[in-house]
Coordinates of C-alpha atoms in Angstrom, one line a residue:
Chain A
M1 CA 15.3 -10.4 12.8
S2 CA 18.4 -9.6 10.8
P3 CA 18.3 -6.3 8.9
I4 CA 18.5 -7.1 5.3
A5 CA 17.6 -5.1 2.3
D6 CA 16.7 -6.5 -1.0
A7 CA 19.5 -5.5 -3.4
L8 CA 17.4 -5.1 -6.5
P9 CA 19.3 -2.6 -8.6
T10 CA 16.6 -1.0 -10.8
G11 CA 16.9 1.8 -13.2
I12 CA 14.4 4.6 -13.2
Q13 CA 13.8 5.5 -16.9
A14 CA 11.1 8.1 -16.2
C15 CA 9.3 9.5 -13.0
G16 CA 6.9 12.2 -12.4
C17 CA 4.4 13.3 -9.9
L18 CA 1.4 15.6 -9.5
T19 CA 0.7 17.6 -6.4
P20 CA -1.5 20.7 -5.6
F21 CA 1.5 22.7 -6.8
G22 CA 1.4 21.0 -10.2
E23 CA 3.9 18.7 -11.8
T24 CA 7.3 17.5 -10.5
E25 CA 9.3 20.7 -11.3
A26 CA 6.7 23.1 -10.1
T27 CA 6.4 21.2 -6.9
V28 CA 10.1 21.2 -6.2
A29 CA 10.2 24.9 -6.9
A30 CA 7.4 25.7 -4.6
L31 CA 9.1 23.6 -1.9
L32 CA 12.3 25.3 -2.4
D33 CA 10.4 28.6 -1.9
G34 CA 9.1 27.3 1.4
R35 CA 5.5 27.5 0.2
R36 CA 2.7 25.4 1.8
A37 CA -0.1 23.8 -0.2
L38 CA -1.9 22.9 3.0
Q39 CA -4.9 25.1 3.8
L40 CA -7.4 24.9 6.6
R41 CA -10.7 23.4 5.1
P42 CA -13.7 21.7 6.4
V43 CA -12.8 18.1 7.3
L44 CA -16.1 16.8 5.6
G45 CA -15.9 19.1 2.6
Q46 CA -19.3 20.3 1.7
D47 CA -20.7 18.9 4.9
G48 CA -18.5 21.1 6.9
G49 CA -17.0 20.1 10.2
D50 CA -13.7 21.3 11.9
R51 CA -11.2 23.1 9.7
V52 CA -8.1 20.9 9.1
P53 CA -5.0 21.2 7.0
L54 CA -5.7 19.7 3.5
A55 CA -3.7 20.2 0.3
L56 CA -6.1 19.7 -2.6
M57 CA -5.6 19.8 -6.3
D58 CA -8.8 21.9 -6.8
S59 CA -10.7 24.5 -4.8
N60 CA -14.0 22.8 -4.4
D61 CA -13.4 21.2 -0.8
M62 CA -13.5 17.6 -2.0
A63 CA -16.7 18.0 -4.0
E64 CA -17.5 14.5 -5.3
A65 CA -18.3 15.1 -9.0
L66 CA -18.9 12.6 -11.8
P67 CA -16.5 11.8 -13.2
P68 CA -14.6 11.8 -9.9
R69 CA -12.2 14.8 -9.4
W70 CA -9.2 12.4 -9.4
L71 CA -9.7 11.3 -12.9
P72 CA -8.9 14.6 -14.8
A73 CA -5.7 14.9 -12.6
L74 CA -4.7 11.3 -13.3
R75 CA -5.3 12.0 -17.1
T76 CA -2.9 14.9 -16.8
L77 CA -0.3 12.7 -15.0
A78 CA -0.7 9.8 -17.5
A79 CA 0.0 12.1 -20.4
S80 CA 3.5 12.4 -19.2
I81 CA 4.2 8.7 -19.1
P82 CA 6.4 7.4 -22.0
R83 CA 4.3 5.5 -24.5
D84 CA 4.7 1.7 -24.4
A85 CA 2.6 -1.5 -24.5
W86 CA 1.5 -1.0 -20.9
G87 CA -0.3 -3.9 -19.5
S88 CA 1.2 -6.5 -21.8
P89 CA 3.2 -9.3 -20.3
R90 CA 6.7 -7.7 -21.0
C91 CA 5.5 -4.4 -19.8
P92 CA 3.1 -4.8 -16.9
V93 CA 1.6 -2.1 -14.8
V94 CA 1.6 -2.0 -11.0
V95 CA -1.2 0.2 -9.5
T96 CA -1.0 1.1 -5.9
S97 CA -3.2 3.3 -3.6
S98 CA -4.5 3.3 -0.1
N99 CA -8.0 4.6 -0.9
F100 CA -8.5 4.2 -4.7
G101 CA -12.0 5.5 -5.2
V102 CA -13.4 4.7 -1.8
G103 CA -14.3 8.3 -1.2
S104 CA -17.1 7.8 -3.9
L105 CA -19.0 5.6 -1.5
Y106 CA -19.4 8.6 0.9
A107 CA -20.5 10.7 -2.2
Y108 CA -23.1 7.9 -2.9
L109 CA -24.5 8.0 0.6
R110 CA -25.0 11.7 0.3
S111 CA -26.4 11.9 -3.2
H112 CA -27.8 8.4 -3.9
D113 CA -26.4 8.8 -7.4
A114 CA -25.3 5.3 -8.4
G115 CA -22.8 6.7 -10.9
H116 CA -20.4 7.1 -7.7
L117 CA -20.5 3.4 -7.1
R118 CA -18.8 2.7 -10.5
H119 CA -15.3 3.4 -9.1
G120 CA -15.9 2.9 -5.3
A121 CA -14.2 -0.5 -5.0
P122 CA -10.4 -0.7 -5.7
F123 CA -10.9 -3.3 -8.7
A124 CA -13.5 -1.0 -10.2
C125 CA -11.3 2.0 -9.9
V126 CA -8.4 0.3 -11.5
E127 CA -10.4 -1.3 -14.3
M128 CA -11.7 2.3 -15.0
L129 CA -8.0 3.4 -15.4
Q130 CA -7.2 0.4 -17.5
D131 CA -10.0 1.4 -19.9
E132 CA -9.1 5.1 -19.7
F133 CA -5.4 4.6 -20.5
G134 CA -5.6 1.6 -22.7
W135 CA -3.6 -0.7 -20.5
G136 CA -3.7 -4.4 -21.1
G137 CA -4.6 -7.1 -18.7
Q138 CA -1.3 -7.4 -16.9
V139 CA -2.0 -5.0 -14.1
H140 CA -1.0 -5.9 -10.4
V141 CA -2.7 -4.0 -7.7
F142 CA -1.3 -3.4 -4.2
S143 CA -2.8 -1.7 -1.2
H144 CA -0.7 -1.4 1.9
A145 CA -1.9 1.8 3.5
C146 CA 0.9 4.4 3.3
V147 CA 3.7 2.2 2.1
S148 CA 1.6 1.0 -1.0
A149 CA 3.8 2.8 -3.5
H150 CA 7.0 1.2 -1.9
V151 CA 5.5 -2.2 -2.1
G152 CA 4.6 -1.7 -5.8
L153 CA 8.1 -0.4 -6.5
M154 CA 9.6 -3.6 -4.9
H155 CA 7.1 -5.8 -6.8
A156 CA 8.2 -4.1 -10.0
S157 CA 11.9 -4.6 -9.3
R158 CA 11.2 -8.3 -8.6
L159 CA 9.3 -8.6 -12.0
L160 CA 12.5 -7.1 -13.6
Q161 CA 15.0 -9.1 -11.7
A162 CA 13.1 -12.4 -12.4
G163 CA 13.3 -11.6 -16.1
L164 CA 9.5 -11.5 -16.4
A165 CA 9.4 -7.9 -17.7
D166 CA 11.3 -5.5 -19.8
R167 CA 9.9 -2.4 -18.2
V168 CA 7.4 -1.9 -15.5
L169 CA 5.1 1.1 -15.0
V170 CA 4.3 1.8 -11.4
F171 CA 1.4 4.1 -11.0
T172 CA 0.1 5.4 -7.7
F173 CA -2.4 7.9 -6.5
D174 CA -4.4 9.0 -3.5
F175 CA -7.0 11.8 -3.2
V176 CA -8.4 13.2 -0.1
S177 CA -12.0 12.7 0.6
P178 CA -14.4 13.3 3.6
F179 CA -14.1 9.4 4.0
V180 CA -10.3 9.6 4.6
A181 CA -10.2 13.0 6.3
G182 CA -13.0 12.0 8.5
G183 CA -11.1 8.9 9.6
F184 CA -7.8 10.7 10.4
H185 CA -9.7 13.4 12.3
S186 CA -11.4 10.7 14.3
L187 CA -7.9 9.5 15.3
K188 CA -7.3 13.1 16.4
I189 CA -4.0 13.4 14.6
L190 CA -5.8 15.5 11.8
N191 CA -6.7 18.6 13.9
S192 CA -6.6 22.4 13.4
E193 CA -2.9 22.7 13.6
L194 CA -0.6 22.8 10.6
P195 CA 2.0 20.0 10.7
A196 CA 5.6 20.6 11.9
P197 CA 7.3 17.4 11.1
Y198 CA 10.2 16.5 13.6
S199 CA 9.6 19.6 15.7
A200 CA 9.5 18.9 19.4
R201 CA 6.3 20.6 20.3
E202 CA 3.3 19.9 22.6
T203 CA 0.7 18.5 20.1
G204 CA 1.2 16.5 17.0
S205 CA -0.8 17.0 13.9
I206 CA -0.8 16.0 10.3
G207 CA -2.0 17.4 7.1
L208 CA -3.5 15.4 4.2
G209 CA -2.8 16.0 0.6
D210 CA -3.8 14.8 -2.9
G211 CA -0.9 13.0 -4.7
A212 CA -0.2 10.9 -7.8
A213 CA 2.9 9.7 -9.4
F214 CA 4.4 7.2 -11.8
A215 CA 7.8 5.7 -12.5
V216 CA 9.0 3.5 -15.3
L217 CA 11.4 1.0 -14.1
T218 CA 13.9 -1.0 -16.1
C219 CA 16.9 -3.2 -15.8
E220 CA 18.7 -1.1 -18.4
A221 CA 20.9 2.0 -17.7
A222 CA 19.2 5.0 -16.6
P223 CA 20.0 8.3 -14.9
F224 CA 18.9 7.3 -11.6
R225 CA 18.8 3.9 -9.9
I226 CA 17.0 2.3 -6.9
E227 CA 19.9 0.5 -5.3
A228 CA 18.1 -1.4 -2.6
Q229 CA 14.8 -1.6 -0.9
A230 CA 13.6 -2.8 2.5
L231 CA 10.3 -3.5 4.1
H232 CA 9.4 -4.3 7.7
N233 CA 6.1 -4.8 9.4
E234 CA 5.9 -4.4 13.1
M235 CA 2.4 -6.0 13.7
H236 CA 2.5 -4.4 17.1
H237 CA -0.4 -2.0 17.0
F238 CA -2.8 -0.7 14.3
T239 CA -1.7 3.0 14.6
G240 CA 1.3 2.9 16.9
N241 CA 4.9 1.8 16.8
R242 CA 7.0 -0.2 19.2
A243 CA 8.3 2.3 21.7
D244 CA 11.8 1.1 21.4
G245 CA 12.0 2.1 17.8
S246 CA 12.9 -1.4 16.7
G247 CA 10.5 -1.1 13.8
F248 CA 12.1 2.0 12.4
A249 CA 15.5 0.4 13.0
A250 CA 14.8 -2.7 11.2
C251 CA 14.2 -0.9 7.9
A252 CA 16.6 1.9 8.4
E253 CA 19.5 -0.3 9.3
A254 CA 18.9 -2.6 6.3
I255 CA 19.2 0.4 4.0
A256 CA 22.1 2.0 5.9
A257 CA 24.1 -1.3 5.5
V258 CA 23.7 -1.0 1.7
A259 CA 24.5 2.8 1.8
D260 CA 27.7 2.0 3.9
G261 CA 30.5 4.3 3.0
R262 CA 28.4 6.7 0.9
R263 CA 27.2 10.1 1.9
V264 CA 23.3 10.2 1.7
W265 CA 20.5 12.4 3.0
V266 CA 17.2 11.2 4.0
K267 CA 13.7 12.1 2.8
G268 CA 11.8 10.9 5.8
H269 CA 8.2 10.1 6.3
G270 CA 7.7 12.8 8.9
T271 CA 3.9 13.4 8.9
G272 CA 3.9 15.6 12.0
T273 CA 3.0 13.1 14.6
L274 CA 5.2 13.3 17.6
E275 CA 6.1 9.8 18.7
A276 CA 6.7 8.4 15.2
G277 CA 8.6 11.6 14.2
R278 CA 10.9 11.3 17.2
L279 CA 11.5 7.7 16.6
E280 CA 12.2 8.1 12.9
A281 CA 14.5 11.1 13.5
E282 CA 16.5 9.4 16.3
T283 CA 16.8 6.2 14.2
Y284 CA 18.3 7.8 11.1
A285 CA 20.5 10.0 13.2
K286 CA 21.9 6.8 14.8
V287 CA 22.2 4.6 11.7
L288 CA 23.2 7.4 9.2
P289 CA 25.1 9.8 11.5
G290 CA 25.1 13.3 10.0
A291 CA 22.8 12.6 7.3
P292 CA 20.4 15.5 6.8
L293 CA 16.7 14.5 7.3
V294 CA 13.8 16.3 5.7
S295 CA 10.1 15.9 5.4
W296 CA 7.9 17.8 2.8
K297 CA 4.5 16.7 4.4
G298 CA 4.5 20.1 6.2
S299 CA 3.8 21.6 2.8
L300 CA 2.2 18.8 0.7
G301 CA 0.4 17.0 3.5
H302 CA 0.5 13.3 3.7
T303 CA -0.4 11.9 0.3
L304 CA -1.1 8.5 1.8
G305 CA -0.4 5.5 -0.2
S306 CA 1.1 7.5 -3.0
C307 CA 3.6 9.2 -0.7
G308 CA 6.5 6.9 -1.4
L309 CA 6.4 7.5 -5.2
V310 CA 5.4 11.1 -5.1
E311 CA 8.4 11.9 -2.8
L312 CA 10.7 9.6 -4.8
A313 CA 9.9 11.8 -7.9
L314 CA 10.5 15.0 -5.9
T315 CA 13.8 13.6 -4.6
I316 CA 15.0 12.8 -8.1
E317 CA 14.2 16.3 -9.2
A318 CA 16.0 17.8 -6.2
M319 CA 19.0 15.7 -7.0
R320 CA 18.8 16.8 -10.6
L321 CA 18.5 20.5 -9.6
G322 CA 21.3 20.0 -7.1
R323 CA 19.2 21.5 -4.3
A324 CA 16.9 19.7 -1.8
P325 CA 13.9 21.5 -0.1
G326 CA 14.0 21.7 3.7
T327 CA 11.4 20.6 6.3
I328 CA 8.7 23.3 5.5
G329 CA 6.6 24.3 8.5
S330 CA 9.0 23.0 11.2
V331 CA 11.0 25.1 13.7
T332 CA 13.5 24.4 16.2
P333 CA 13.8 22.6 18.6
C334 CA 13.6 19.5 16.6
F335 CA 14.0 15.8 17.7
T336 CA 17.5 15.7 16.4
E337 CA 20.1 18.0 15.0
T338 CA 20.0 16.3 11.7
V339 CA 16.6 17.6 10.7
A340 CA 17.3 20.2 7.9
L341 CA 14.9 23.1 8.1
A342 CA 16.3 25.0 5.1
P343 CA 17.1 23.8 1.6
F344 CA 20.6 22.4 1.1
A345 CA 22.9 21.5 -1.8
T346 CA 22.9 17.8 -2.8
A347 CA 26.2 18.1 -4.8
G348 CA 28.3 16.4 -1.9
F349 CA 25.9 13.4 -1.6
D350 CA 26.1 10.2 -3.3
G351 CA 22.4 9.5 -2.9
A352 CA 19.3 9.7 -0.8
V353 CA 17.2 7.4 1.2
V354 CA 13.4 7.7 0.7
A355 CA 11.3 6.3 3.6
S356 CA 7.7 5.9 4.4
N357 CA 5.7 4.4 7.2
A358 CA 2.1 3.2 7.6
F359 CA -0.6 1.7 9.8
G360 CA 0.2 -1.6 11.3
G361 CA 3.9 -0.4 12.0
A362 CA 4.7 -0.9 8.4
H363 CA 8.1 0.6 7.3
A364 CA 9.6 1.0 3.9
S365 CA 12.7 2.5 2.5
L366 CA 14.8 2.6 -0.6
L367 CA 18.3 3.8 -1.6
L368 CA 18.3 6.2 -4.6
S369 CA 21.5 7.1 -6.4
H370 CA 22.8 8.6 -9.6
A371 CA 23.4 5.7 -12.1
Chain J
M1 CA 10.4 -21.8 -14.2
L2 CA 9.2 -20.4 -10.9
E3 CA 7.9 -23.0 -8.6
R4 CA 6.8 -23.3 -4.9
H5 CA 5.7 -26.4 -3.1
I6 CA 2.5 -26.5 -1.1
L7 CA 3.2 -27.6 2.4
S8 CA -0.2 -27.2 3.9
T9 CA -3.6 -25.8 3.1
R10 CA -6.6 -24.8 5.2
I11 CA -10.0 -23.4 4.1
E12 CA -12.7 -21.6 6.2
R13 CA -16.0 -21.6 4.5
P14 CA -18.7 -21.1 7.3
D15 CA -22.4 -21.5 7.0
P16 CA -23.5 -18.7 4.5
S17 CA -25.8 -17.4 7.3
E18 CA -22.9 -16.8 9.6
E19 CA -22.2 -13.2 10.7
A20 CA -19.2 -11.8 12.5
A21 CA -20.7 -12.2 15.9
G22 CA -21.3 -15.8 15.3
A23 CA -17.8 -16.4 14.1
R24 CA -16.5 -14.4 17.1
A25 CA -18.3 -16.9 19.4
R26 CA -17.4 -20.0 17.3
L27 CA -13.6 -19.0 17.1
A28 CA -13.1 -17.2 20.4
G29 CA -10.6 -19.8 21.7
K30 CA -8.2 -19.1 18.8
F31 CA -7.6 -15.3 19.5
P32 CA -6.5 -13.2 22.4
R33 CA -9.6 -11.7 24.1
N34 CA -8.5 -8.1 23.7
S35 CA -8.1 -8.7 19.9
L36 CA -11.3 -10.8 19.5
R37 CA -13.7 -8.0 20.2
R38 CA -12.3 -5.8 17.5
M39 CA -11.9 -8.4 14.7
T40 CA -13.9 -8.5 11.5
H41 CA -15.5 -11.5 10.1
L42 CA -12.8 -11.7 7.5
G43 CA -10.1 -11.1 10.1
L44 CA -11.6 -14.0 12.1
L45 CA -11.6 -16.4 9.3
T46 CA -8.2 -15.4 8.1
G47 CA -7.0 -16.1 11.6
A48 CA -8.8 -19.5 11.7
A49 CA -7.3 -20.3 8.3
L50 CA -3.8 -19.6 9.6
D51 CA -4.5 -21.4 13.0
G52 CA -1.6 -23.5 13.7
V53 CA 0.6 -21.9 11.0
A54 CA 3.5 -20.5 12.9
V55 CA 4.4 -17.5 10.9
D56 CA 8.1 -16.6 11.5
A57 CA 9.7 -13.1 11.2
E58 CA 11.6 -14.2 8.2
D59 CA 8.6 -15.5 6.2
A60 CA 6.9 -13.5 3.8
V61 CA 3.1 -13.1 3.7
V62 CA 1.0 -12.7 0.6
Y63 CA -2.6 -11.7 1.2
A64 CA -5.3 -11.5 -1.7
T65 CA -8.7 -10.1 -1.4
T66 CA -10.9 -8.1 -3.9
Y67 CA -13.3 -6.4 -1.4
A68 CA -11.5 -6.8 2.1
E69 CA -13.4 -5.6 5.2
T70 CA -16.7 -4.8 3.6
R71 CA -18.8 -4.6 6.8
A72 CA -16.3 -2.4 8.5
L73 CA -16.4 -0.1 5.5
E74 CA -20.2 0.0 5.6
D75 CA -20.3 0.6 9.3
F76 CA -17.6 3.2 9.1
L77 CA -19.6 5.1 6.4
A78 CA -22.7 4.8 8.7
S79 CA -20.7 6.4 11.6
F80 CA -20.5 9.8 9.8
P81 CA -20.5 12.6 10.8
A82 CA -19.0 11.3 14.1
A83 CA -16.6 8.9 12.2
S84 CA -15.4 5.9 14.3
P85 CA -11.7 5.6 14.7
L86 CA -12.0 1.9 15.3
L87 CA -14.0 1.2 12.2
F88 CA -11.6 3.5 10.2
Q89 CA -8.7 1.3 11.1
S90 CA -10.6 -1.9 10.6
S91 CA -11.7 -0.8 7.1
I92 CA -8.2 -0.1 5.9
H93 CA -6.7 -2.7 3.5
P94 CA -4.9 -5.0 4.5
S95 CA -6.5 -5.1 8.0
A96 CA -7.5 -8.8 8.2
V97 CA -3.9 -10.0 8.3
Q98 CA -2.9 -7.2 10.6
Q99 CA -5.7 -8.2 13.0
V100 CA -4.3 -11.6 13.1
L101 CA -0.6 -10.8 13.4
I102 CA -1.0 -7.9 15.8
G103 CA -2.9 -10.3 17.9
R104 CA 0.1 -12.6 17.8
Q105 CA 2.6 -9.7 18.1
Q106 CA 4.3 -11.3 15.2
P107 CA 6.5 -9.0 13.1
I108 CA 7.3 -10.0 9.5
R109 CA 9.6 -8.6 7.0
R110 CA 7.7 -8.6 3.7
F111 CA 3.9 -8.4 3.5
W112 CA 2.4 -8.3 0.0
P113 CA -1.2 -7.2 0.2
V114 CA -2.7 -7.7 -3.2
T115 CA -6.0 -6.6 -4.4
G116 CA -7.9 -6.5 -7.9
R117 CA -10.3 -8.8 -9.4
R118 CA -9.7 -10.2 -12.9
R119 CA -6.2 -11.4 -12.4
L120 CA -5.9 -11.3 -8.6
V121 CA -4.9 -14.8 -8.1
E122 CA -2.2 -14.6 -10.6
S123 CA -0.8 -11.3 -9.1
A124 CA -0.6 -12.8 -5.7
L125 CA 0.9 -16.1 -6.9
L126 CA 3.6 -14.1 -8.8
A127 CA 4.4 -12.2 -5.6
A128 CA 4.6 -15.5 -3.7
L129 CA 6.8 -17.2 -6.4
M130 CA 9.2 -14.3 -6.7
E131 CA 9.8 -14.2 -3.0
P132 CA 13.3 -15.1 -1.9
A133 CA 12.0 -16.1 1.6
P134 CA 12.1 -20.0 1.9
R135 CA 8.7 -20.0 3.4
V136 CA 5.7 -17.9 2.1
V137 CA 2.3 -17.9 3.8
F138 CA -0.4 -17.2 1.1
T139 CA -3.7 -16.1 2.6
G140 CA -6.9 -14.5 1.3
G141 CA -10.5 -14.4 1.5
E142 CA -13.6 -12.2 1.4
E143 CA -16.6 -11.4 3.7
R144 CA -20.2 -11.2 2.5
G145 CA -21.3 -7.6 2.3
G146 CA -24.5 -5.8 3.4
W147 CA -25.8 -2.9 1.4
L148 CA -22.7 -3.0 -0.8
L149 CA -23.6 -6.4 -1.9
K150 CA -26.9 -5.2 -3.0
R151 CA -25.0 -2.8 -5.2
E152 CA -22.7 -5.6 -6.5
M153 CA -19.9 -4.0 -4.7
A154 CA -19.1 -6.7 -2.3
A155 CA -18.6 -10.5 -2.1
D156 CA -21.7 -12.7 -1.6
L157 CA -19.7 -15.4 0.3
T158 CA -17.5 -15.4 3.3
F159 CA -14.4 -17.5 3.2
A160 CA -10.7 -17.5 3.8
F161 CA -7.8 -19.8 3.1
G162 CA -4.2 -20.1 4.2
I163 CA -1.6 -21.9 2.3
V164 CA 2.0 -22.5 3.3
L165 CA 4.4 -22.5 0.5
T166 CA 8.0 -23.7 0.6
T167 CA 11.0 -23.9 -1.7
G168 CA 11.8 -27.5 -0.8
P169 CA 9.5 -30.5 -1.7
D170 CA 9.8 -32.3 1.6
G171 CA 6.2 -33.1 2.9
A172 CA 4.6 -31.2 0.2
V173 CA 1.1 -32.0 -1.0
G174 CA 1.3 -30.2 -4.1
S175 CA 3.0 -27.5 -6.1
I176 CA 2.4 -24.2 -8.0
R177 CA 4.4 -23.5 -11.1
F178 CA 4.8 -20.7 -13.6
Q179 CA 6.6 -21.3 -16.7
P180 CA 7.2 -18.1 -18.6
G181 CA 7.2 -18.1 -22.4
G182 CA 5.0 -19.4 -25.1
T183 CA 2.5 -17.3 -27.1
G184 CA -1.1 -16.8 -27.1
P185 CA -3.5 -14.5 -25.3
D186 CA -4.2 -14.8 -21.6
G187 CA -6.8 -17.1 -20.6
P188 CA -9.3 -16.5 -17.8
C189 CA -7.6 -16.4 -14.3
P190 CA -9.3 -18.4 -11.6
T191 CA -11.2 -16.2 -9.2
L192 CA -10.2 -16.1 -5.6
L193 CA -13.2 -18.2 -4.6
A194 CA -12.4 -20.7 -7.5
F195 CA -8.7 -20.9 -6.3
A196 CA -9.8 -21.4 -2.7
E197 CA -12.2 -24.2 -3.9
A198 CA -9.6 -25.8 -5.9
V199 CA -7.2 -25.8 -3.0
S200 CA -10.0 -27.2 -0.7
G201 CA -10.8 -30.0 -3.1
R202 CA -7.2 -30.5 -4.3
T203 CA -8.3 -29.9 -7.9
P204 CA -5.6 -29.3 -10.4
L205 CA -5.6 -25.9 -12.2
R206 CA -4.1 -24.7 -15.4
W207 CA -4.3 -21.4 -17.2
R208 CA -2.3 -19.0 -19.3
G209 CA -1.4 -15.5 -18.0
A210 CA 1.3 -13.1 -17.3
G211 CA 3.1 -14.3 -20.4
G212 CA 3.3 -17.9 -19.3
E213 CA 1.7 -21.1 -18.2
W214 CA 0.4 -21.6 -14.7
S215 CA -0.4 -24.9 -13.0
V216 CA -1.4 -26.0 -9.5
A217 CA -0.8 -29.8 -9.1
W218 CA -1.4 -32.2 -6.3
R219 CA 0.2 -35.3 -5.1

């Protein structure tokens, strides 16, 4: 398979995110300070269980309230979206998530309160958001585990390139619940250790975090642009990657070809698992020699399907500030010398690569630049 | 205008009483043994709908479902507090297509897993029609739920379809067109089941949505 990226130059008119640290600016400030949002909490929330690293937007250990705990947070995020005729044919909305409101099904089984079922299925959750935010009927919904946001961004770029839309709102979110924390804990990658992305240590571990983000994409001039996007699906194993790293290479080489001649840094996926972290670090060190590689999941945790857009918003803010946060929680030795543990200046760079991976050996990356 | 030609179609609509175990026995010959035992009902039917369709690495795959792996979801929830890793993996969207393509060890570049309800078919067709890949495999389906069905949170029928879409008309049996423009409010978009039945019966479809006119026509 030849490594080809989709050259879909797309302006980012507005972009923002919400994490346990707050909105975009507050989150980047916390990351630059080297702070961790992750705390050891019971994996099943109020039902207890092992204590695992979770970064939550509230202190109630994933309590399933009605309305669901993610709705007030999404209202906060939505308040910062520029007003437009969202959901109309010329201004469609693309919603992405890995979990949507599925955690509510766990809450329903605990409480038998049918109110939790109202947003338990993806469509019900999205229709709730349509009503809540006054979006029209043109809402496209994608769910591809932890590359969901990237898939949504690429679909939005396609709508713009095809002349089918003037602006597209991409809206993404994933909130941790006992459902998802229990699932990752069963895979043994969510354990009692805090994640240390790209660190060569004995045991790998991830953290999970709440995250939500939006981007308004346009064909018009904008301060930041997505120059190209690439996707690749290994279809080798549900939770593992091809050992030769060919899956990582397929996506990274495609983006590196577009970035040829430019000096970029890489916001990697870097959850804290060992094998995937090593393959990712080695791949980017090879295809983009010398490009600093960072992951912020050692602080924010893995925000699942939203991570691609949450971390794109943080990357844009870092470029705006001129300083990128380092790989929080990690220590030497790392898998490659390119892993940046400390913050660094972005002034000498022409852009950044934003990469994410997912179950099924799914890979996604994009090239971000100043317009 | 965006247009794709329909090269082939295949629909799987088993007896409504069929469960995953029955499908596993019925379709055993179509899947590698080590994949078969882990496959969901929807995964099995998706694989059967794509049986004989050689998915190439350069093809794009579009997958549409409203509820996805309902039974795996129910069983995963029932496995708490000792959550099942296998059921967790199987319950994650878009597991059905991954079950099939991992079984084949078939990488693909672009995979568009679409969900939603009211305009699901339209979203999926837009993804397919905007694809630059010369060949797009459009698949989708649902599996009948258990307790979630009783709460109106699952499909009441199990089905899957597989359609191969091409840019060229050679050998095509039909076409899907989207003509942007015109005015007027969106009309009702066919449900996933209605779309699958129209494909099965080669019934033409027309509706308005996404700022244009849609048509599915047959030769």
